[in-house]
Short mmCIF file of C-alpha atoms and ligand atoms in Angstrom, two decimals:
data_model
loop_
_atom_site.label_atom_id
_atom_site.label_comp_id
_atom_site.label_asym_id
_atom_site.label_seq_id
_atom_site.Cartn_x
_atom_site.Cartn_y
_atom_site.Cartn_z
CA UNK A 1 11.18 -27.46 -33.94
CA UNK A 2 11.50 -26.12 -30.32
CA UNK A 3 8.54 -27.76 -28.13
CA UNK A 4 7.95 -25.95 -24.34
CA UNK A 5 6.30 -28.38 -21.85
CA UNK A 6 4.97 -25.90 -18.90
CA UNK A 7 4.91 -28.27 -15.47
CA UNK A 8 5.49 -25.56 -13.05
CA UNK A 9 1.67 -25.34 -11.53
CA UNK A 10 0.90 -25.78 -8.15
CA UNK A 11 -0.95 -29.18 -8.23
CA UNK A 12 -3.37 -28.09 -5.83
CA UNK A 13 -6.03 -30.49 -6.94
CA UNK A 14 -3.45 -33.30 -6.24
CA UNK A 15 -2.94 -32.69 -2.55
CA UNK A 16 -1.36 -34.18 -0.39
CA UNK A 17 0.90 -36.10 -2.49
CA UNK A 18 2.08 -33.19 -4.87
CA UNK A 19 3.41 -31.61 -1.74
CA UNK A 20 6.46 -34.09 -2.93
CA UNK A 21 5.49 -35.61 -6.31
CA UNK A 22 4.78 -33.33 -8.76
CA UNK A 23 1.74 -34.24 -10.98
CA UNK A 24 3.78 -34.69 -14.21
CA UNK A 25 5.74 -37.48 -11.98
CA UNK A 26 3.33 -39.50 -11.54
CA UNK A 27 3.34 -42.81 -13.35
CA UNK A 28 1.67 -44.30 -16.28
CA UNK A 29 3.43 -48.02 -15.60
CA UNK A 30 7.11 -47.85 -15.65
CA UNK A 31 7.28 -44.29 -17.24
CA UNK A 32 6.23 -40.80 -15.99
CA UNK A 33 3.48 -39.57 -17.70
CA UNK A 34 5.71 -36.51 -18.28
CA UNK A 35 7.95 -38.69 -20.57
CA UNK A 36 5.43 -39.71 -22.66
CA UNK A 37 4.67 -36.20 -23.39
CA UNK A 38 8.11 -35.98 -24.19
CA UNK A 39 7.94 -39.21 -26.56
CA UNK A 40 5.28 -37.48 -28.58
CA UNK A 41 7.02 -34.14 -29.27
CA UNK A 42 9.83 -35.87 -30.25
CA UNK A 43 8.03 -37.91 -32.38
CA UNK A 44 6.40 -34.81 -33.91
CA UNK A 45 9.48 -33.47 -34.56
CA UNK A 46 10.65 -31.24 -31.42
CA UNK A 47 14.41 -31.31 -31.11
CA UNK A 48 14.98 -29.04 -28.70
CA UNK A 49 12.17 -29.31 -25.69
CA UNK A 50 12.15 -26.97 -22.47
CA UNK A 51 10.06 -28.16 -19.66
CA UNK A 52 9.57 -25.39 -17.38
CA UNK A 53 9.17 -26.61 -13.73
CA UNK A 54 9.15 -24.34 -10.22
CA UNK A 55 10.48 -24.60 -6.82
CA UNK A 56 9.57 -28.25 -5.53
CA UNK A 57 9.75 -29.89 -8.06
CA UNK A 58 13.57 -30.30 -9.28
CA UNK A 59 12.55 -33.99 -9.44
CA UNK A 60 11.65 -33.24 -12.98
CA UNK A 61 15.43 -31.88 -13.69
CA UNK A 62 16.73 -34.87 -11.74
CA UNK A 63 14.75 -37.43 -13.73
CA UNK A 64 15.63 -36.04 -17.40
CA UNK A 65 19.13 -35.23 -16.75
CA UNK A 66 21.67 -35.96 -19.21
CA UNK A 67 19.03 -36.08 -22.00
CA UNK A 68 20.47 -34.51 -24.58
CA UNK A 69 17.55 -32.61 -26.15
CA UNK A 70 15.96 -31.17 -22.76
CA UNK A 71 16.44 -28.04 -21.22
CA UNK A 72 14.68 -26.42 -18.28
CA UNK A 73 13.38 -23.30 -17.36
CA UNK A 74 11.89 -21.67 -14.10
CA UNK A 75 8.75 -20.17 -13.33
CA UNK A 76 9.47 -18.29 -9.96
CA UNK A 77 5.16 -17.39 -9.51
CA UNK A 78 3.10 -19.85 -10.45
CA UNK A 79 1.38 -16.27 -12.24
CA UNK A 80 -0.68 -18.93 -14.95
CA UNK A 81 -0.01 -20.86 -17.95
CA UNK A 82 1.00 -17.69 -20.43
CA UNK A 83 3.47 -16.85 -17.84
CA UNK A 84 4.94 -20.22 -17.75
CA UNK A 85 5.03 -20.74 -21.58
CA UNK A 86 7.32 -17.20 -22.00
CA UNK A 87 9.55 -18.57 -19.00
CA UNK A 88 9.94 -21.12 -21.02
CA UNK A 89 10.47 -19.16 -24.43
CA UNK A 90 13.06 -16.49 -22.70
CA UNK A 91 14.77 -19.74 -21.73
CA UNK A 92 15.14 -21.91 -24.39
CA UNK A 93 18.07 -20.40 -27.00
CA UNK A 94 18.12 -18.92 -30.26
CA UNK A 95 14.56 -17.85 -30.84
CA UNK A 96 13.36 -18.45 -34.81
CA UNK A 97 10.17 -18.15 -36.87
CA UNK A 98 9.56 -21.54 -36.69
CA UNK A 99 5.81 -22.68 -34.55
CA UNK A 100 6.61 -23.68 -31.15
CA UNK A 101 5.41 -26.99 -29.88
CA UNK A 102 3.02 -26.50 -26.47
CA UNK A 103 2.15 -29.55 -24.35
CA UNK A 104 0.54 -28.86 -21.23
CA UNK A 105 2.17 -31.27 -18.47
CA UNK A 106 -0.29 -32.70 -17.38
CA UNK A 107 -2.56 -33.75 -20.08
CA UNK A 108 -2.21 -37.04 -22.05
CA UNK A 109 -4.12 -38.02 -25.39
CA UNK A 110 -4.44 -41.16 -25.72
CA UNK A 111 -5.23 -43.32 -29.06
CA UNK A 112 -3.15 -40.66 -31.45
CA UNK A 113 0.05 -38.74 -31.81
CA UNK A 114 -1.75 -35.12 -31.34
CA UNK A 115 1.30 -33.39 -32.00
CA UNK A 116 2.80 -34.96 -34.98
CA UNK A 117 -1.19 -34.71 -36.21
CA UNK A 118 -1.06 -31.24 -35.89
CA UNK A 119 2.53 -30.08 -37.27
CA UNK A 120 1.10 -32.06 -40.27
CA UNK A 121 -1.87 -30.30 -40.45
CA UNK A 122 0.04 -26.46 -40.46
CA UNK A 123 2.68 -28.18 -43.37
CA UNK A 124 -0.50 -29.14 -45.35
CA UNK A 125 -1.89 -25.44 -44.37
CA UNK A 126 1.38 -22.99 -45.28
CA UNK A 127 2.59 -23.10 -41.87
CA UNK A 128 0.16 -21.49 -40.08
CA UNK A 129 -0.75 -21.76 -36.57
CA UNK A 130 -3.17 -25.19 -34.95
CA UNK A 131 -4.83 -25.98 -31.56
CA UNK A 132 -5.61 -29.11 -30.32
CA UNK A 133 -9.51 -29.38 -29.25
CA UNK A 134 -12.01 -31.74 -28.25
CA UNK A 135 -15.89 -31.43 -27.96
CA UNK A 136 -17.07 -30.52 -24.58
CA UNK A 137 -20.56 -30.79 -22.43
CA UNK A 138 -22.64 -27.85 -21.38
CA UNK A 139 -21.59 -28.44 -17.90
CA UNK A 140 -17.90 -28.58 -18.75
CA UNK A 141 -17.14 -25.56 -20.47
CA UNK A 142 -16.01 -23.26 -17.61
CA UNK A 143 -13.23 -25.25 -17.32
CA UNK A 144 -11.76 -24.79 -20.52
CA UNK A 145 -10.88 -22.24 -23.37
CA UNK A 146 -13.57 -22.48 -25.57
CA UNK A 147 -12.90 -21.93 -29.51
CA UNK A 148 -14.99 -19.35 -31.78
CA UNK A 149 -14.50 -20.58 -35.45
CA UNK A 150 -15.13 -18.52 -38.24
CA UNK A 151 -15.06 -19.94 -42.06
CA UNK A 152 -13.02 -23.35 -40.46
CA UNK A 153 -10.29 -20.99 -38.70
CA UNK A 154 -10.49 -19.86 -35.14
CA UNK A 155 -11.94 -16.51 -35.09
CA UNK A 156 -11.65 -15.91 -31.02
CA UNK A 157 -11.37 -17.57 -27.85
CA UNK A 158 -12.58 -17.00 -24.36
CA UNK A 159 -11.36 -18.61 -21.18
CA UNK A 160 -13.06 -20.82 -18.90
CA UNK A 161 -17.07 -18.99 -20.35
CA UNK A 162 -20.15 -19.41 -18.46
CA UNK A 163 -22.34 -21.60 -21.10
CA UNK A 164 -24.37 -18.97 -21.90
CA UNK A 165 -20.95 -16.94 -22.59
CA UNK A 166 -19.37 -19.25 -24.28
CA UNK A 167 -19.13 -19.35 -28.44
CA UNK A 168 -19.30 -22.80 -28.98
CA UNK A 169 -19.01 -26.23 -27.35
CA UNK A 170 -15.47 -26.67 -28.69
CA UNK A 171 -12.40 -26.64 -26.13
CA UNK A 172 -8.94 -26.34 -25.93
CA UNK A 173 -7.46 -29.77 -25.38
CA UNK A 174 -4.11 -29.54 -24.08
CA UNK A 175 -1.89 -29.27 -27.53
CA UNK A 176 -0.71 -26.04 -29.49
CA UNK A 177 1.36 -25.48 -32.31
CA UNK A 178 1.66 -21.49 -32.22
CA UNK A 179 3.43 -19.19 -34.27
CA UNK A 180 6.66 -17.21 -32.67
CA UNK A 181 4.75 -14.22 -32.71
CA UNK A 182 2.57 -15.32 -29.27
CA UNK A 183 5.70 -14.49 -27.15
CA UNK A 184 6.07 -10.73 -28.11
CA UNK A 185 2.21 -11.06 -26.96
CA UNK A 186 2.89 -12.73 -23.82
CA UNK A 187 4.99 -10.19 -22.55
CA UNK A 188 2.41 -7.29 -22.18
CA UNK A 189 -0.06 -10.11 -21.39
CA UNK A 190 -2.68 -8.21 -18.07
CA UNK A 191 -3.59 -11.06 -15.66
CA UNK A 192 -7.26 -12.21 -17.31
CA UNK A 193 -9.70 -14.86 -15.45
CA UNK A 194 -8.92 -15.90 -11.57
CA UNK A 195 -5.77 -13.34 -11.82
CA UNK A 196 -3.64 -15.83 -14.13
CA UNK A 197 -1.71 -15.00 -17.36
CA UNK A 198 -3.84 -16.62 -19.53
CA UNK A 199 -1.96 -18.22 -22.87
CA UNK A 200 -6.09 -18.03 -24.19
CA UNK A 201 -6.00 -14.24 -23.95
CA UNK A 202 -2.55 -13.98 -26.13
CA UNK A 203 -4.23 -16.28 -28.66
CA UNK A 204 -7.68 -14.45 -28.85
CA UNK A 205 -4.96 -11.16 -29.67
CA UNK A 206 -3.09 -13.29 -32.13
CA UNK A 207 -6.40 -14.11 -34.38
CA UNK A 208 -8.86 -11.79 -34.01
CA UNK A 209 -9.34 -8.54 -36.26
CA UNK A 210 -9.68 -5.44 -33.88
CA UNK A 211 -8.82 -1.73 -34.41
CA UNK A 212 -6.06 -2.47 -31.39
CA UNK A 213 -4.33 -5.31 -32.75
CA UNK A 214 -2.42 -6.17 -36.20
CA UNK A 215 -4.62 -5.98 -39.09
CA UNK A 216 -4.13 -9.15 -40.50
CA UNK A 217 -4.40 -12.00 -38.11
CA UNK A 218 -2.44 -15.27 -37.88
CA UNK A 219 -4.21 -17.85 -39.03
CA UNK A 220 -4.64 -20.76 -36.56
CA UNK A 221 -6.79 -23.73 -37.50
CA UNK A 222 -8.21 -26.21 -35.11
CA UNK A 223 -7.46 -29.84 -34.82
CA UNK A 224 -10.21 -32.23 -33.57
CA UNK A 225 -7.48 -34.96 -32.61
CA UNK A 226 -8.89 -38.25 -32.57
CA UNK A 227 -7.80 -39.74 -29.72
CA UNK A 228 -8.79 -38.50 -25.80
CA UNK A 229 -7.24 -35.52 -23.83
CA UNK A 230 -6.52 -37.48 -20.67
CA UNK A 231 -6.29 -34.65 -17.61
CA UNK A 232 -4.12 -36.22 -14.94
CA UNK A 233 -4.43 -32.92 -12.60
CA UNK A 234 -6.75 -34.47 -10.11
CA UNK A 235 -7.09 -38.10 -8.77
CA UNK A 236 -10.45 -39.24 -11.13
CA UNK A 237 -8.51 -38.36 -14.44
CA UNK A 238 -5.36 -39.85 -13.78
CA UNK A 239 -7.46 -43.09 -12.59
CA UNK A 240 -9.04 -42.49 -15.76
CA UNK A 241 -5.75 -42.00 -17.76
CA UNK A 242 -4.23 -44.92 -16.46
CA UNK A 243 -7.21 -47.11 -17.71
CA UNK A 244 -6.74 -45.16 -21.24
CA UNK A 245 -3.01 -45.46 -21.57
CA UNK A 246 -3.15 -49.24 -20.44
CA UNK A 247 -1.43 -50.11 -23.87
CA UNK A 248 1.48 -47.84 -22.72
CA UNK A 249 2.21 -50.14 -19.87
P1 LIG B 1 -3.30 -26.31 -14.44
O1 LIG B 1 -4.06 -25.09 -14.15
O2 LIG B 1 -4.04 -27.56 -14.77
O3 LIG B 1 -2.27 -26.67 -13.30
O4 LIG B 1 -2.25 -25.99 -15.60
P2 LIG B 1 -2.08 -26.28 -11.78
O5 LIG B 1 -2.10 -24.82 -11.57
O6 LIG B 1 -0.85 -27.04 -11.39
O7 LIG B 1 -3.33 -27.01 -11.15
P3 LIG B 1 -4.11 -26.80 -9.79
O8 LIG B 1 -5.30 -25.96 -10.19
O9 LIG B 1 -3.21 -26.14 -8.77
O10 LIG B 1 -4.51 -28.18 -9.39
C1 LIG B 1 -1.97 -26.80 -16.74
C2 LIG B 1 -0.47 -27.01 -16.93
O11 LIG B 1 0.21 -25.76 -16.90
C3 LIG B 1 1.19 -25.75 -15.88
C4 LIG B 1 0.84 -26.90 -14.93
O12 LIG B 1 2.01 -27.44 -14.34
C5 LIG B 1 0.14 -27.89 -15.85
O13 LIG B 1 1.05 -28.80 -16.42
N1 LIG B 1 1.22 -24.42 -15.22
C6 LIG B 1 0.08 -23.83 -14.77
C7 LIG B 1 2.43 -23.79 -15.04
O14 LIG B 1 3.49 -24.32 -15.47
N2 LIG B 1 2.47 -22.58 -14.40
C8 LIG B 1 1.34 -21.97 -13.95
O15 LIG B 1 1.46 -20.84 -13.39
C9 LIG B 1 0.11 -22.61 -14.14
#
Protein backbone atom coordinates (compact mmCIF):
# COMPACT_ATOMS: atom_id res chain seq x y z
CA UNK A 1 0.00 0.00 0.00
CA UNK A 2 1.47 3.43 -1.03
CA UNK A 3 0.90 5.99 2.04
CA UNK A 4 1.56 10.06 1.08
CA UNK A 5 2.48 12.13 4.20
CA UNK A 6 1.88 15.97 2.96
CA UNK A 7 4.45 18.25 5.31
CA UNK A 8 4.99 20.95 2.87
CA UNK A 9 2.68 23.83 4.71
CA UNK A 10 3.91 26.94 5.75
CA UNK A 11 3.80 26.54 9.58
CA UNK A 12 2.65 29.90 10.05
CA UNK A 13 1.02 29.24 13.36
CA UNK A 14 4.48 27.99 14.55
CA UNK A 15 6.44 31.19 14.07
CA UNK A 16 9.31 32.00 14.74
CA UNK A 17 10.82 28.72 15.10
CA UNK A 18 9.40 27.07 11.81
CA UNK A 19 11.32 29.76 10.03
CA UNK A 20 14.11 26.78 10.56
CA UNK A 21 12.32 23.76 12.08
CA UNK A 22 9.65 22.60 10.27
CA UNK A 23 6.59 21.56 12.40
CA UNK A 24 6.78 17.83 11.51
CA UNK A 25 10.51 18.16 13.12
CA UNK A 26 9.66 18.86 16.10
CA UNK A 27 10.12 16.27 18.81
CA UNK A 28 8.00 13.92 20.69
CA UNK A 29 11.20 12.69 23.07
CA UNK A 30 13.96 11.28 21.09
CA UNK A 31 11.88 10.91 17.81
CA UNK A 32 10.27 13.48 15.42
CA UNK A 33 6.81 13.43 15.59
CA UNK A 34 7.03 12.99 11.79
CA UNK A 35 8.53 9.47 12.37
CA UNK A 36 5.97 8.31 14.34
CA UNK A 37 3.61 9.04 11.64
CA UNK A 38 5.79 7.08 9.66
CA UNK A 39 5.81 4.10 12.35
CA UNK A 40 2.07 3.89 12.02
CA UNK A 41 1.74 3.64 8.21
CA UNK A 42 4.14 1.17 8.22
CA UNK A 43 2.53 -0.61 10.72
CA UNK A 44 -0.73 -0.37 8.73
CA UNK A 45 0.81 -1.72 5.99
CA UNK A 46 2.34 1.24 3.73
CA UNK A 47 5.44 0.03 1.94
CA UNK A 48 6.14 2.61 -0.11
CA UNK A 49 5.53 6.23 1.76
CA UNK A 50 6.14 9.75 0.01
CA UNK A 51 6.37 12.64 2.31
CA UNK A 52 5.98 15.66 0.34
CA UNK A 53 7.94 18.61 1.89
CA UNK A 54 8.71 22.37 0.22
CA UNK A 55 11.50 24.74 0.05
CA UNK A 56 12.90 25.09 3.76
CA UNK A 57 12.47 22.33 4.89
CA UNK A 58 15.00 19.66 3.24
CA UNK A 59 15.61 18.79 6.92
CA UNK A 60 12.89 16.29 6.43
CA UNK A 61 14.93 14.62 3.32
CA UNK A 62 18.09 14.90 5.40
CA UNK A 63 16.62 13.16 8.44
CA UNK A 64 14.95 10.05 6.51
CA UNK A 65 17.66 9.50 4.12
CA UNK A 66 18.72 6.15 3.28
CA UNK A 67 15.37 4.72 4.49
CA UNK A 68 14.59 2.39 2.21
CA UNK A 69 10.81 2.74 1.89
CA UNK A 70 10.64 6.74 1.72
CA UNK A 71 10.51 8.84 -1.10
CA UNK A 72 9.92 12.58 -1.39
CA UNK A 73 8.10 14.84 -3.36
CA UNK A 74 7.87 18.75 -3.76
CA UNK A 75 5.21 21.09 -3.43
CA UNK A 76 6.65 24.31 -5.14
CA UNK A 77 3.17 26.66 -3.74
CA UNK A 78 2.11 25.89 -0.66
CA UNK A 79 -1.54 26.09 -3.03
CA UNK A 80 -3.38 23.72 0.07
CA UNK A 81 -3.55 20.26 1.17
CA UNK A 82 -5.25 18.68 -2.27
CA UNK A 83 -2.42 20.23 -4.02
CA UNK A 84 0.13 18.71 -1.84
CA UNK A 85 -1.46 15.18 -1.75
CA UNK A 86 -1.31 15.01 -5.98
CA UNK A 87 2.43 16.34 -5.66
CA UNK A 88 2.77 13.65 -3.81
CA UNK A 89 0.74 11.08 -6.04
CA UNK A 90 2.51 12.39 -9.51
CA UNK A 91 5.62 11.58 -7.47
CA UNK A 92 5.48 8.46 -6.00
CA UNK A 93 5.88 5.51 -8.97
CA UNK A 94 3.73 3.11 -10.53
CA UNK A 95 0.26 4.31 -9.73
CA UNK A 96 -2.36 1.14 -8.93
CA UNK A 97 -5.96 0.67 -7.77
CA UNK A 98 -4.97 0.04 -4.52
CA UNK A 99 -6.38 3.01 -1.49
CA UNK A 100 -3.70 5.35 -0.76
CA UNK A 101 -2.68 5.91 2.80
CA UNK A 102 -3.08 9.95 3.84
CA UNK A 103 -1.49 11.20 7.08
CA UNK A 104 -1.49 14.76 7.53
CA UNK A 105 2.08 15.79 9.02
CA UNK A 106 1.27 17.26 11.57
CA UNK A 107 -1.38 15.47 13.39
CA UNK A 108 -0.74 12.62 15.90
CA UNK A 109 -3.45 10.16 17.43
CA UNK A 110 -2.59 9.03 20.27
CA UNK A 111 -3.96 5.78 22.27
CA UNK A 112 -4.58 3.70 18.74
CA UNK A 113 -3.05 2.73 15.46
CA UNK A 114 -5.67 4.94 13.27
CA UNK A 115 -4.33 3.72 10.20
CA UNK A 116 -3.98 0.06 10.57
CA UNK A 117 -7.77 0.61 12.25
CA UNK A 118 -8.91 1.90 9.21
CA UNK A 119 -7.27 -0.34 6.31
CA UNK A 120 -9.04 -2.99 8.49
CA UNK A 121 -12.14 -1.47 8.44
CA UNK A 122 -12.21 -1.04 4.17
CA UNK A 123 -10.89 -5.13 4.11
CA UNK A 124 -13.93 -5.91 6.37
CA UNK A 125 -16.02 -3.39 3.94
CA UNK A 126 -14.91 -4.70 0.12
CA UNK A 127 -12.27 -2.24 -0.11
CA UNK A 128 -13.93 0.75 -0.15
CA UNK A 129 -12.82 4.07 0.81
CA UNK A 130 -12.53 5.37 5.11
CA UNK A 131 -11.85 8.73 6.90
CA UNK A 132 -10.58 9.15 10.09
CA UNK A 133 -12.98 11.51 12.35
CA UNK A 134 -13.48 12.64 15.72
CA UNK A 135 -16.48 14.49 17.41
CA UNK A 136 -16.11 18.16 17.48
CA UNK A 137 -17.66 21.31 19.63
CA UNK A 138 -19.95 23.92 18.21
CA UNK A 139 -17.20 26.37 18.46
CA UNK A 140 -14.70 24.15 16.68
CA UNK A 141 -16.16 23.28 13.56
CA UNK A 142 -14.82 26.03 11.24
CA UNK A 143 -11.72 24.60 11.59
CA UNK A 144 -12.33 21.38 10.21
CA UNK A 145 -14.06 19.34 7.34
CA UNK A 146 -17.12 18.40 8.71
CA UNK A 147 -18.74 14.88 7.59
CA UNK A 148 -22.50 14.50 6.22
CA UNK A 149 -23.41 10.74 6.75
CA UNK A 150 -26.09 9.18 5.06
CA UNK A 151 -27.32 5.41 5.94
CA UNK A 152 -23.59 4.96 7.99
CA UNK A 153 -21.57 6.16 4.74
CA UNK A 154 -20.44 9.68 4.15
CA UNK A 155 -22.89 11.30 1.98
CA UNK A 156 -20.93 14.91 1.65
CA UNK A 157 -18.50 17.06 3.19
CA UNK A 158 -17.97 20.74 3.58
CA UNK A 159 -14.83 22.53 4.62
CA UNK A 160 -14.15 24.50 7.56
CA UNK A 161 -18.70 25.36 7.86
CA UNK A 162 -20.00 28.07 9.91
CA UNK A 163 -22.10 25.95 12.68
CA UNK A 164 -25.12 26.85 11.36
CA UNK A 165 -23.62 25.54 7.84
CA UNK A 166 -22.29 22.75 8.92
CA UNK A 167 -24.08 19.01 8.55
CA UNK A 168 -23.09 17.55 11.57
CA UNK A 169 -20.70 17.81 14.52
CA UNK A 170 -18.42 15.13 13.03
CA UNK A 171 -14.80 16.19 11.67
CA UNK A 172 -12.15 15.11 9.70
CA UNK A 173 -9.36 13.97 11.98
CA UNK A 174 -6.22 13.88 10.21
CA UNK A 175 -6.28 10.10 8.60
CA UNK A 176 -7.62 8.91 5.06
CA UNK A 177 -7.62 5.83 3.32
CA UNK A 178 -8.94 7.01 -0.27
CA UNK A 179 -9.50 5.23 -3.30
CA UNK A 180 -7.01 5.98 -6.49
CA UNK A 181 -9.72 7.59 -8.12
CA UNK A 182 -9.29 11.10 -5.81
CA UNK A 183 -6.16 11.98 -7.92
CA UNK A 184 -7.86 12.15 -11.42
CA UNK A 185 -10.16 14.55 -9.13
CA UNK A 186 -7.44 16.50 -7.77
CA UNK A 187 -6.21 17.57 -10.91
CA UNK A 188 -9.19 19.78 -12.09
CA UNK A 189 -9.59 20.56 -8.36
CA UNK A 190 -10.77 25.05 -8.43
CA UNK A 191 -9.16 26.62 -5.33
CA UNK A 192 -12.34 26.26 -2.63
CA UNK A 193 -12.26 28.01 1.02
CA UNK A 194 -9.35 30.77 1.84
CA UNK A 195 -8.06 30.12 -1.97
CA UNK A 196 -6.53 26.52 -1.06
CA UNK A 197 -6.94 23.22 -3.00
CA UNK A 198 -8.99 21.67 -0.71
CA UNK A 199 -8.52 17.54 -0.54
CA UNK A 200 -12.44 18.05 1.25
CA UNK A 201 -13.78 19.38 -2.05
CA UNK A 202 -12.27 16.22 -4.17
CA UNK A 203 -13.87 13.97 -1.54
CA UNK A 204 -17.38 15.70 -1.41
CA UNK A 205 -17.00 14.94 -5.68
CA UNK A 206 -15.89 11.42 -4.97
CA UNK A 207 -19.22 10.50 -2.79
CA UNK A 208 -21.88 12.48 -3.54
CA UNK A 209 -24.65 11.71 -6.29
CA UNK A 210 -25.01 14.85 -8.60
CA UNK A 211 -26.09 15.19 -12.27
CA UNK A 212 -22.18 16.51 -12.77
CA UNK A 213 -20.36 13.79 -11.29
CA UNK A 214 -20.22 9.79 -11.78
CA UNK A 215 -23.40 8.19 -11.08
CA UNK A 216 -22.44 5.81 -8.70
CA UNK A 217 -20.33 7.12 -5.91
CA UNK A 218 -17.38 5.57 -4.05
CA UNK A 219 -18.27 4.47 -1.02
CA UNK A 220 -16.23 5.89 1.90
CA UNK A 221 -17.16 5.01 5.46
CA UNK A 222 -16.10 6.88 8.50
CA UNK A 223 -13.92 5.74 11.28
CA UNK A 224 -14.48 7.16 14.81
CA UNK A 225 -10.80 6.11 15.89
CA UNK A 226 -10.55 5.69 19.42
CA UNK A 227 -7.71 7.29 20.40
CA UNK A 228 -7.08 11.46 20.14
CA UNK A 229 -6.12 13.48 16.95
CA UNK A 230 -3.22 15.36 18.54
CA UNK A 231 -2.70 18.79 16.22
CA UNK A 232 0.91 19.79 16.71
CA UNK A 233 0.48 22.95 14.21
CA UNK A 234 0.52 25.54 16.90
CA UNK A 235 2.37 25.74 20.31
CA UNK A 236 -0.92 24.64 22.78
CA UNK A 237 -1.39 21.28 20.79
CA UNK A 238 1.97 20.17 20.55
CA UNK A 239 2.24 21.04 24.49
CA UNK A 240 -0.78 19.08 24.51
CA UNK A 241 0.60 16.21 22.29
CA UNK A 242 3.59 15.86 24.15
CA UNK A 243 1.55 15.26 27.43
CA UNK A 244 -0.58 12.61 25.23
CA UNK A 245 2.27 10.78 23.60
CA UNK A 246 4.24 10.66 27.03
CA UNK A 247 4.25 6.75 26.64
CA UNK A 248 6.15 7.31 23.33
CA UNK A 249 9.03 8.81 25.17
P1 LIG B 1 -2.21 22.93 7.79
O1 LIG B 1 -3.14 23.85 7.14
O2 LIG B 1 -2.43 22.55 9.21
O3 LIG B 1 -0.70 23.41 7.67
O4 LIG B 1 -2.08 21.61 6.89
P2 LIG B 1 0.03 24.78 7.36
O5 LIG B 1 -0.48 25.41 6.13
O6 LIG B 1 1.47 24.41 7.44
O7 LIG B 1 -0.34 25.59 8.67
P3 LIG B 1 -0.37 27.13 8.99
O8 LIG B 1 -1.82 27.51 8.82
O9 LIG B 1 0.56 27.88 8.05
O10 LIG B 1 0.07 27.23 10.41
C1 LIG B 1 -2.09 20.26 7.37
C2 LIG B 1 -0.94 19.45 6.78
O11 LIG B 1 -0.89 19.60 5.36
C3 LIG B 1 0.36 20.10 4.95
C4 LIG B 1 1.01 20.72 6.19
O12 LIG B 1 2.43 20.61 6.13
C5 LIG B 1 0.42 19.89 7.32
O13 LIG B 1 1.21 18.76 7.61
N1 LIG B 1 0.17 21.07 3.84
C6 LIG B 1 -0.74 22.09 3.94
C7 LIG B 1 0.94 20.95 2.71
O14 LIG B 1 1.77 20.01 2.61
N2 LIG B 1 0.79 21.86 1.69
C8 LIG B 1 -0.11 22.88 1.76
O15 LIG B 1 -0.20 23.67 0.78
C9 LIG B 1 -0.90 22.99 2.92
Amino acid sequence: MKAIIPAAGLGTRFLPVTRVVPKEMLPIGAKPALELIVDEAESAGADEITIVISHGKELIREYFKGKPSIRFAYQLEQKGLGDAVLAGWENNGEHTNENVLILLGDALVAGCNASREMVELSKANGGCGVIGCERVPREKLSRYGILKLDGGRIADLVEKPSPEEAPSDIAVAGRYLLPAAVFDILRTQAPGKGGEIQLTDAIRRLVRNTPEEPASPFKILPYPYPGKRQDIGNPKGYFEALKAMGANV
